[in-house]
mmCIF file of C-alpha atoms in Angstrom:
data_model
loop_
_atom_site.group_PDB
_atom_site.id
_atom_site.type_symbol
_atom_site.label_atom_id
_atom_site.label_comp_id
_atom_site.label_asym_id
_atom_site.label_seq_id
_atom_site.Cartn_x
_atom_site.Cartn_y
_atom_site.Cartn_z
ATOM 1 C CA MET R 1 30.543 30.228 -33.912
ATOM 2 C CA ASN R 2 31.198 31.197 -30.347
ATOM 3 C CA CYS R 3 29.262 28.731 -28.193
ATOM 4 C CA ILE R 4 27.982 31.516 -25.930
ATOM 5 C CA PHE R 5 25.615 32.614 -28.678
ATOM 6 C CA GLU R 6 24.122 29.136 -28.821
ATOM 7 C CA ALA R 7 22.927 29.739 -25.261
ATOM 8 C CA ARG R 8 19.195 30.152 -25.169
ATOM 9 C CA LYS R 9 16.444 30.699 -22.686
ATOM 10 C CA SER R 10 16.239 28.122 -19.943
ATOM 11 C CA GLU R 11 15.506 29.008 -16.347
ATOM 12 C CA PHE R 12 16.489 32.635 -16.945
ATOM 13 C CA HIS R 13 13.825 34.967 -15.569
ATOM 14 C CA PHE R 14 15.428 37.828 -13.594
ATOM 15 C CA MET R 15 16.611 41.171 -14.971
ATOM 16 C CA HIS R 16 19.453 43.547 -14.152
ATOM 17 C CA ASP R 17 19.145 47.272 -13.570
ATOM 18 C CA ILE R 18 20.036 49.982 -16.082
ATOM 19 C CA SER R 19 23.453 50.822 -14.606
ATOM 20 C CA GLN R 20 24.404 47.121 -14.721
ATOM 21 C CA TYR R 21 23.450 46.881 -18.410
ATOM 22 C CA GLN R 22 25.539 49.989 -19.058
ATOM 23 C CA ASP R 23 28.498 48.402 -17.240
ATOM 24 C CA PHE R 24 28.094 45.082 -19.090
ATOM 25 C CA PHE R 25 28.009 46.875 -22.428
ATOM 26 C CA ILE R 26 30.986 49.149 -21.686
ATOM 27 C CA GLU R 27 32.998 46.129 -20.563
ATOM 28 C CA TYR R 28 32.162 44.393 -23.868
ATOM 29 C CA LEU R 29 32.936 47.564 -25.847
ATOM 30 C CA LYS R 30 36.380 47.852 -24.250
ATOM 31 C CA LYS R 31 37.208 44.308 -25.354
ATOM 32 C CA GLN R 32 36.568 45.093 -29.022
ATOM 33 C CA ASP R 33 39.684 45.207 -31.179
ATOM 34 C CA ILE R 34 39.002 48.391 -33.108
ATOM 35 C CA HIS R 35 42.567 49.724 -33.084
ATOM 36 C CA LYS R 36 43.793 48.640 -36.530
ATOM 37 C CA GLU R 37 45.715 50.073 -39.452
ATOM 38 C CA PRO R 38 45.394 52.580 -41.034
ATOM 39 C CA THR R 39 45.320 54.506 -37.773
ATOM 40 C CA ASN R 40 43.611 57.549 -39.291
ATOM 41 C CA LEU R 41 40.644 55.368 -40.248
ATOM 42 C CA TYR R 42 40.156 53.501 -36.975
ATOM 43 C CA GLU R 43 41.289 56.065 -34.379
ATOM 44 C CA PRO R 44 38.261 58.339 -35.005
ATOM 45 C CA ILE R 45 36.002 55.296 -34.530
ATOM 46 C CA GLU R 46 37.618 54.526 -31.179
ATOM 47 C CA TYR R 47 37.290 58.205 -30.294
ATOM 48 C CA ILE R 48 33.554 58.567 -31.005
ATOM 49 C CA LEU R 49 32.716 55.218 -29.364
ATOM 50 C CA GLY R 50 34.706 56.278 -26.312
ATOM 51 C CA LEU R 51 32.928 59.618 -25.833
ATOM 52 C CA GLY R 52 30.392 58.065 -23.536
ATOM 53 C CA GLY R 53 26.753 58.974 -23.467
ATOM 54 C CA LYS R 54 24.135 56.886 -21.690
ATOM 55 C CA ARG R 55 24.412 53.987 -24.179
ATOM 56 C CA MET R 56 20.625 53.998 -24.240
ATOM 57 C CA ARG R 57 20.186 51.997 -27.446
ATOM 58 C CA PRO R 58 22.491 49.060 -26.646
ATOM 59 C CA VAL R 59 21.080 48.958 -23.109
ATOM 60 C CA LEU R 60 17.619 48.552 -24.656
ATOM 61 C CA THR R 61 18.834 45.595 -26.725
ATOM 62 C CA LEU R 62 20.270 43.850 -23.659
ATOM 63 C CA MET R 63 17.183 44.672 -21.634
ATOM 64 C CA ALA R 64 14.787 43.383 -24.304
ATOM 65 C CA ALA R 65 16.625 40.051 -24.468
ATOM 66 C CA GLU R 66 16.193 39.598 -20.725
ATOM 67 C CA VAL R 67 12.560 40.737 -20.876
ATOM 68 C CA PHE R 68 12.049 37.647 -23.056
ATOM 69 C CA ASP R 69 13.976 35.297 -20.737
ATOM 70 C CA THR R 70 17.323 35.239 -22.550
ATOM 71 C CA GLU R 71 20.594 36.157 -20.874
ATOM 72 C CA TYR R 72 21.928 39.595 -21.842
ATOM 73 C CA LYS R 73 25.264 38.097 -23.006
ATOM 74 C CA VAL R 74 23.536 36.581 -26.028
ATOM 75 C CA ALA R 75 22.478 40.085 -27.123
ATOM 76 C CA LEU R 76 25.890 41.804 -26.760
ATOM 77 C CA PRO R 77 26.922 41.598 -30.458
ATOM 78 C CA ALA R 78 23.516 42.957 -31.559
ATOM 79 C CA ALA R 79 23.793 45.728 -28.958
ATOM 80 C CA MET R 80 27.253 46.573 -30.283
ATOM 81 C CA ALA R 81 25.898 46.767 -33.844
ATOM 82 C CA VAL R 82 23.246 49.242 -32.674
ATOM 83 C CA GLU R 83 25.798 51.415 -30.861
ATOM 84 C CA VAL R 84 28.278 51.419 -33.764
ATOM 85 C CA PHE R 85 25.511 52.333 -36.221
ATOM 86 C CA HIS R 86 24.180 55.075 -33.948
ATOM 87 C CA ASN R 87 27.638 56.618 -33.651
ATOM 88 C CA PHE R 88 28.181 56.343 -37.402
ATOM 89 C CA SER R 89 25.016 58.421 -37.884
ATOM 90 C CA LEU R 90 26.273 60.986 -35.353
ATOM 91 C CA VAL R 91 29.605 61.404 -37.153
ATOM 92 C CA HIS R 92 27.833 62.103 -40.442
ATOM 93 C CA ASP R 93 25.098 64.240 -38.818
ATOM 94 C CA ASP R 94 27.776 66.415 -37.225
ATOM 95 C CA ILE R 95 29.403 66.935 -40.623
ATOM 96 C CA MET R 96 26.069 67.905 -42.201
ATOM 97 C CA ASP R 97 25.223 70.236 -39.311
ATOM 98 C CA ASP R 98 28.785 71.612 -39.080
ATOM 99 C CA ALA R 99 28.518 70.916 -35.350
ATOM 100 C CA PRO R 100 31.558 71.791 -33.194
ATOM 101 C CA LEU R 101 30.631 69.625 -30.189
ATOM 102 C CA ARG R 102 29.334 66.137 -29.497
ATOM 103 C CA ARG R 103 28.789 65.063 -25.877
ATOM 104 C CA GLY R 104 30.776 68.110 -24.815
ATOM 105 C CA GLN R 105 33.825 67.086 -26.871
ATOM 106 C CA VAL R 106 35.170 68.113 -30.278
ATOM 107 C CA THR R 107 33.379 66.378 -33.162
ATOM 108 C CA VAL R 108 35.284 63.898 -35.361
ATOM 109 C CA HIS R 109 35.411 66.118 -38.463
ATOM 110 C CA GLU R 110 36.704 69.038 -36.379
ATOM 111 C CA LYS R 111 39.334 66.926 -34.590
ATOM 112 C CA TRP R 112 40.524 65.262 -37.815
ATOM 113 C CA ASN R 113 38.986 66.537 -41.082
ATOM 114 C CA LEU R 114 35.914 66.142 -43.290
ATOM 115 C CA ASN R 115 37.297 63.292 -45.402
ATOM 116 C CA THR R 116 38.287 61.289 -42.333
ATOM 117 C CA GLY R 117 34.826 61.845 -40.822
ATOM 118 C CA ILE R 118 33.106 60.566 -43.971
ATOM 119 C CA LEU R 119 35.350 57.516 -44.424
ATOM 120 C CA SER R 120 35.450 56.518 -40.752
ATOM 121 C CA GLY R 121 31.672 56.846 -40.670
ATOM 122 C CA ASP R 122 31.318 54.581 -43.704
ATOM 123 C CA THR R 123 33.586 52.029 -42.020
ATOM 124 C CA MET R 124 31.421 52.061 -38.906
ATOM 125 C CA LEU R 125 28.332 51.193 -40.937
ATOM 126 C CA ILE R 126 30.103 48.090 -42.287
ATOM 127 C CA LEU R 127 31.508 47.160 -38.871
ATOM 128 C CA ALA R 128 27.983 47.309 -37.442
ATOM 129 C CA TYR R 129 26.789 44.647 -39.901
ATOM 130 C CA GLN R 130 29.731 42.387 -39.078
ATOM 131 C CA TYR R 131 28.530 41.943 -35.490
ATOM 132 C CA PHE R 132 25.472 40.029 -36.743
ATOM 133 C CA GLU R 133 27.796 37.367 -38.156
ATOM 134 C CA GLN R 134 28.128 35.973 -34.630
ATOM 135 C CA TYR R 135 24.563 34.617 -34.774
ATOM 136 C CA GLU R 136 23.160 31.499 -36.431
ATOM 137 C CA PRO R 137 21.697 31.995 -39.954
ATOM 138 C CA GLU R 138 18.017 32.477 -39.020
ATOM 139 C CA VAL R 139 18.744 35.080 -36.338
ATOM 140 C CA PHE R 140 21.361 36.736 -38.581
ATOM 141 C CA ARG R 141 18.774 37.045 -41.359
ATOM 142 C CA ASP R 142 16.118 38.617 -39.127
ATOM 143 C CA LEU R 143 18.608 41.028 -37.515
ATOM 144 C CA ALA R 144 20.100 42.090 -40.863
ATOM 145 C CA LYS R 145 16.654 42.560 -42.422
ATOM 146 C CA LEU R 146 15.481 44.805 -39.566
ATOM 147 C CA PHE R 147 18.811 46.633 -39.546
ATOM 148 C CA SER R 148 18.720 47.380 -43.308
ATOM 149 C CA LYS R 149 15.144 48.685 -43.069
ATOM 150 C CA THR R 150 16.071 50.851 -40.073
ATOM 151 C CA ALA R 151 19.269 52.203 -41.649
ATOM 152 C CA LEU R 152 17.359 53.281 -44.772
ATOM 153 C CA GLU R 153 14.685 54.965 -42.647
ATOM 154 C CA VAL R 154 17.348 56.844 -40.669
ATOM 155 C CA CYS R 155 18.821 58.151 -43.948
ATOM 156 C CA GLU R 156 15.353 59.131 -45.199
ATOM 157 C CA GLY R 157 14.685 60.946 -41.924
ATOM 158 C CA GLN R 158 17.982 62.774 -42.195
ATOM 159 C CA GLN R 159 17.175 63.909 -45.741
ATOM 160 C CA TRP R 160 13.749 65.187 -44.664
ATOM 161 C CA ASP R 161 15.483 67.048 -41.842
ATOM 162 C CA VAL R 162 17.753 68.748 -44.380
ATOM 163 C CA ASP R 163 14.863 69.466 -46.779
ATOM 164 C CA PHE R 164 12.797 71.070 -44.028
ATOM 165 C CA GLU R 165 15.464 73.722 -43.423
ATOM 166 C CA THR R 166 14.597 75.442 -46.716
ATOM 167 C CA ARG R 167 10.860 74.710 -46.784
ATOM 168 C CA LYS R 168 8.285 77.159 -45.439
ATOM 169 C CA ASP R 169 5.323 74.755 -45.486
ATOM 170 C CA VAL R 170 6.441 71.931 -43.155
ATOM 171 C CA THR R 171 3.451 70.418 -41.328
ATOM 172 C CA ILE R 172 3.451 68.837 -37.870
ATOM 173 C CA PRO R 173 2.589 65.347 -39.271
ATOM 174 C CA GLU R 174 5.558 65.666 -41.668
ATOM 175 C CA TYR R 175 7.812 66.700 -38.815
ATOM 176 C CA LEU R 176 6.670 63.788 -36.656
ATOM 177 C CA LYS R 177 7.337 61.356 -39.536
ATOM 178 C CA MET R 178 10.821 62.847 -39.921
ATOM 179 C CA ILE R 179 11.764 62.368 -36.253
ATOM 180 C CA GLU R 180 10.196 58.907 -36.269
ATOM 181 C CA TYR R 181 12.581 57.900 -39.060
ATOM 182 C CA LYS R 182 15.602 59.892 -37.967
ATOM 183 C CA THR R 183 15.518 58.883 -34.283
ATOM 184 C CA ALA R 184 12.652 56.711 -33.069
ATOM 185 C CA VAL R 185 13.049 53.757 -35.456
ATOM 186 C CA LEU R 186 16.552 53.042 -34.139
ATOM 187 C CA VAL R 187 15.315 53.004 -30.528
ATOM 188 C CA ALA R 188 12.514 50.665 -31.630
ATOM 189 C CA ALA R 189 14.881 48.440 -33.633
ATOM 190 C CA ALA R 190 17.298 48.235 -30.700
ATOM 191 C CA MET R 191 14.517 46.711 -28.606
ATOM 192 C CA LYS R 192 13.258 44.407 -31.361
ATOM 193 C CA MET R 193 16.801 43.093 -31.895
ATOM 194 C CA GLY R 194 16.828 41.934 -28.276
ATOM 195 C CA ALA R 195 13.519 40.180 -28.954
ATOM 196 C CA ILE R 196 14.872 38.568 -32.161
ATOM 197 C CA VAL R 197 17.965 37.292 -30.355
ATOM 198 C CA ALA R 198 15.672 35.869 -27.657
ATOM 199 C CA LYS R 199 13.619 34.138 -30.376
ATOM 200 C CA THR R 200 10.340 35.418 -29.011
ATOM 201 C CA SER R 201 7.115 35.477 -31.066
ATOM 202 C CA GLU R 202 6.623 37.961 -33.892
ATOM 203 C CA LYS R 203 3.701 39.502 -31.969
ATOM 204 C CA GLU R 204 5.835 40.179 -28.877
ATOM 205 C CA ALA R 205 8.751 41.445 -31.006
ATOM 206 C CA ASN R 206 6.427 43.906 -32.759
ATOM 207 C CA LEU R 207 4.937 45.104 -29.463
ATOM 208 C CA ILE R 208 8.384 45.822 -27.988
ATOM 209 C CA TYR R 209 9.188 47.644 -31.262
ATOM 210 C CA ASP R 210 6.090 49.843 -30.800
ATOM 211 C CA PHE R 211 7.079 50.534 -27.200
ATOM 212 C CA GLY R 212 10.508 51.681 -28.387
ATOM 213 C CA LEU R 213 9.040 53.729 -31.247
ATOM 214 C CA ASN R 214 6.789 55.804 -28.970
ATOM 215 C CA LEU R 215 9.552 56.190 -26.408
ATOM 216 C CA GLY R 216 11.881 57.300 -29.223
ATOM 217 C CA LEU R 217 9.390 59.930 -30.395
ATOM 218 C CA ALA R 218 9.066 61.257 -26.835
ATOM 219 C CA PHE R 219 12.861 61.221 -26.523
ATOM 220 C CA GLN R 220 13.397 63.244 -29.728
ATOM 221 C CA LEU R 221 10.710 65.790 -28.862
ATOM 222 C CA GLN R 222 12.399 66.197 -25.519
ATOM 223 C CA ASP R 223 15.744 66.601 -27.277
ATOM 224 C CA ASP R 224 14.201 69.392 -29.368
ATOM 225 C CA TYR R 225 12.890 71.034 -26.218
ATOM 226 C CA LEU R 226 16.230 70.751 -24.414
ATOM 227 C CA ASP R 227 18.066 72.098 -27.460
ATOM 228 C CA ALA R 228 16.330 75.408 -26.732
ATOM 229 C CA PHE R 229 15.839 75.217 -22.970
ATOM 230 C CA GLY R 230 18.509 72.790 -21.714
ATOM 231 C CA ASP R 231 21.375 73.635 -19.376
ATOM 232 C CA PRO R 232 24.510 74.446 -21.444
ATOM 233 C CA GLU R 233 26.645 72.850 -18.707
ATOM 234 C CA THR R 234 24.959 69.454 -18.965
ATOM 235 C CA PHE R 235 23.337 69.270 -22.407
ATOM 236 C CA GLY R 236 26.603 68.291 -24.126
ATOM 237 C CA LYS R 237 25.622 70.012 -27.362
ATOM 238 C CA GLN R 238 25.385 73.645 -28.370
ATOM 239 C CA VAL R 239 22.202 74.998 -26.755
ATOM 240 C CA GLY R 240 20.118 76.809 -29.362
ATOM 241 C CA GLY R 241 21.719 74.796 -32.172
ATOM 242 C CA ASP R 242 18.367 74.107 -33.852
ATOM 243 C CA ILE R 243 17.513 77.820 -33.783
ATOM 244 C CA ILE R 244 20.917 78.714 -35.277
ATOM 245 C CA GLU R 245 20.371 76.072 -37.996
ATOM 246 C CA ASN R 246 16.825 77.361 -38.691
ATOM 247 C CA LYS R 247 15.360 73.911 -38.026
ATOM 248 C CA LYS R 248 11.572 73.653 -38.139
ATOM 249 C CA THR R 249 11.218 71.737 -34.878
ATOM 250 C CA TYR R 250 7.978 70.894 -33.092
ATOM 251 C CA LEU R 251 8.554 73.979 -30.928
ATOM 252 C CA TYR R 252 8.846 76.183 -34.007
ATOM 253 C CA LEU R 253 5.821 74.682 -35.795
ATOM 254 C CA LYS R 254 3.618 74.927 -32.707
ATOM 255 C CA ALA R 255 4.757 78.538 -32.165
ATOM 256 C CA LEU R 256 3.668 79.378 -35.742
ATOM 257 C CA GLU R 257 0.320 77.659 -35.150
ATOM 258 C CA PHE R 258 -0.390 79.464 -31.866
ATOM 259 C CA SER R 259 1.103 82.916 -32.538
ATOM 260 C CA THR R 260 -0.555 86.079 -33.824
ATOM 261 C CA PRO R 261 0.138 86.744 -37.539
ATOM 262 C CA GLU R 262 2.655 89.425 -36.502
ATOM 263 C CA LYS R 263 4.581 87.133 -34.134
ATOM 264 C CA ALA R 264 4.450 84.253 -36.630
ATOM 265 C CA SER R 265 5.881 86.536 -39.314
ATOM 266 C CA GLU R 266 8.635 87.676 -36.922
ATOM 267 C CA LEU R 267 9.545 84.059 -36.150
ATOM 268 C CA GLN R 268 9.563 83.060 -39.831
ATOM 269 C CA LYS R 269 11.821 85.996 -40.656
ATOM 270 C CA LEU R 270 14.100 85.085 -37.729
ATOM 271 C CA PHE R 271 14.438 81.560 -39.167
ATOM 272 C CA THR R 272 15.832 82.852 -42.471
ATOM 273 C CA LEU R 273 18.826 84.564 -40.835
ATOM 274 C CA GLN R 274 22.418 83.326 -40.837
ATOM 275 C CA LEU R 275 24.280 85.405 -38.256
ATOM 276 C CA GLU R 276 27.774 85.631 -36.800
ATOM 277 C CA ASP R 277 26.431 86.204 -33.296
ATOM 278 C CA ASN R 278 23.236 84.252 -32.602
ATOM 279 C CA THR R 279 22.690 85.282 -28.970
ATOM 280 C CA GLU R 280 19.793 87.650 -29.661
ATOM 281 C CA LYS R 281 18.240 85.320 -32.261
ATOM 282 C CA ILE R 282 18.159 82.446 -29.752
ATOM 283 C CA GLU R 283 16.666 84.570 -26.971
ATOM 284 C CA THR R 284 13.979 86.057 -29.252
ATOM 285 C CA ALA R 285 12.958 82.619 -30.559
ATOM 286 C CA LYS R 286 12.794 81.167 -27.045
ATOM 287 C CA ALA R 287 10.611 84.079 -25.890
ATOM 288 C CA ILE R 288 8.168 83.418 -28.759
ATOM 289 C CA PHE R 289 8.169 79.683 -27.958
ATOM 290 C CA ASN R 290 7.199 80.469 -24.358
ATOM 291 C CA GLU R 291 4.696 83.279 -25.015
ATOM 292 C CA SER R 292 2.837 81.357 -27.739
ATOM 293 C CA GLY R 293 2.358 78.245 -25.621
ATOM 294 C CA ALA R 294 4.562 76.162 -27.927
ATOM 295 C CA SER R 295 6.845 75.181 -25.033
ATOM 296 C CA LYS R 296 3.883 73.834 -23.054
ATOM 297 C CA ALA R 297 2.463 72.034 -26.117
ATOM 298 C CA THR R 298 5.825 70.349 -26.726
ATOM 299 C CA GLN R 299 5.983 69.133 -23.128
ATOM 300 C CA GLU R 300 2.442 67.781 -23.489
ATOM 301 C CA ALA R 301 3.404 65.906 -26.676
ATOM 302 C CA ILE R 302 6.410 64.380 -24.876
ATOM 303 C CA GLU R 303 4.059 63.178 -22.158
ATOM 304 C CA MET R 304 1.547 61.795 -24.671
ATOM 305 C CA TYR R 305 4.106 59.634 -26.514
ATOM 306 C CA THR R 306 5.545 58.424 -23.215
ATOM 307 C CA PHE R 307 2.069 57.293 -22.126
ATOM 308 C CA LYS R 308 1.477 55.628 -25.515
ATOM 309 C CA ALA R 309 4.664 53.634 -24.914
ATOM 310 C CA PHE R 310 3.397 52.614 -21.485
ATOM 311 C CA GLU R 311 0.032 51.546 -22.953
ATOM 312 C CA THR R 312 1.867 49.209 -25.336
ATOM 313 C CA LEU R 313 3.689 47.713 -22.348
ATOM 314 C CA GLU R 314 0.393 46.458 -20.959
ATOM 315 C CA LYS R 315 -0.163 44.304 -24.071
ATOM 316 C CA LEU R 316 3.152 42.466 -23.676
ATOM 317 C CA ASP R 317 2.964 38.903 -22.377
ATOM 318 C CA ILE R 318 5.557 39.429 -19.638
ATOM 319 C CA ASN R 319 5.279 39.597 -15.867
ATOM 320 C CA ALA R 320 4.451 42.763 -13.922
ATOM 321 C CA GLU R 321 7.976 43.127 -12.581
ATOM 322 C CA LYS R 322 9.433 43.323 -16.101
ATOM 323 C CA LYS R 323 6.773 45.811 -17.152
ATOM 324 C CA ASN R 324 7.740 47.951 -14.172
ATOM 325 C CA ILE R 325 11.432 47.841 -15.132
ATOM 326 C CA LEU R 326 10.609 49.020 -18.670
ATOM 327 C CA ARG R 327 8.252 51.676 -17.324
ATOM 328 C CA THR R 328 10.943 52.932 -14.908
ATOM 329 C CA PHE R 329 13.409 53.136 -17.786
ATOM 330 C CA GLY R 330 10.937 55.250 -19.751
ATOM 331 C CA GLU R 331 10.246 57.503 -16.785
ATOM 332 C CA ASN R 332 13.950 58.031 -16.130
ATOM 333 C CA LEU R 333 14.566 58.787 -19.792
ATOM 334 C CA MET R 334 11.805 61.370 -19.834
ATOM 335 C CA GLY R 335 12.995 62.837 -16.537
ATOM 336 C CA ARG R 336 16.422 63.727 -17.923
ATOM 337 C CA LYS R 337 17.486 67.347 -17.765
ATOM 338 C CA VAL R 338 20.441 67.114 -20.125
#
């Protein structure tokens, strides 16, 4: 085992800023030897991992390790596992959604083909697990156990997401459970992995998980909001994609709840259509979201989950400076416009 991962907490108490964690992770990512044979299996993996993004999840793993007085370097393999898994899920999500763009670039299945997207995605899931092998048995066990639970939940969330497209009776609690599994649990697990690597107490590890879970829920609700109202130049995905796909998002469900029977019926009918040109469909849906108050309600829900995350922060047995760093991260995440 590489001796660096034997390094544990000593007199390590300071933390880096977000951009530094991003730089540390990207530097580590670039050192990974992913370019192997057969080229058509590994090249798409290099491609999707190289598309950028904010690297939010691996940054959270590095940050959580340092929150609990362990140098970020110890958490790099776990952070890499999180990023590889996240990108695996994106490759397969894009296939299921028939999405043309990811982070403003062509999706893997469009650039190569469906079979390559499926197989390269499968390979990424296995590669993610391999990064845990760099830890001693007890840490490996705890990381793998959390990872397996999280991976299953992500798949369950994805299936609910698909099921909801054809259901007319989706409730808001069901929708919130779906986004918790599809998105929030991975944000939460990313943070808990940093805590596991740092060998902190189970209580602290669970609290940082809850912080990540609420932040992840706020993040996904904001993603839903930006899917309809984001700037096409900066969003990186097709704006209005959820409307085109007839997805029963929080915006949609709140609009049904708040609208007159006539408007609700119009929206439901709109969300049965499969059109060549979706321009008018998107604009009509957005108008109903705004007029009904669903847009405002969604923004309020984003705020509520962000505050719930911050309340959890107060229970953590860490100093005020570290709480402020985590709070600032949450505020910046919720302040994004893309």
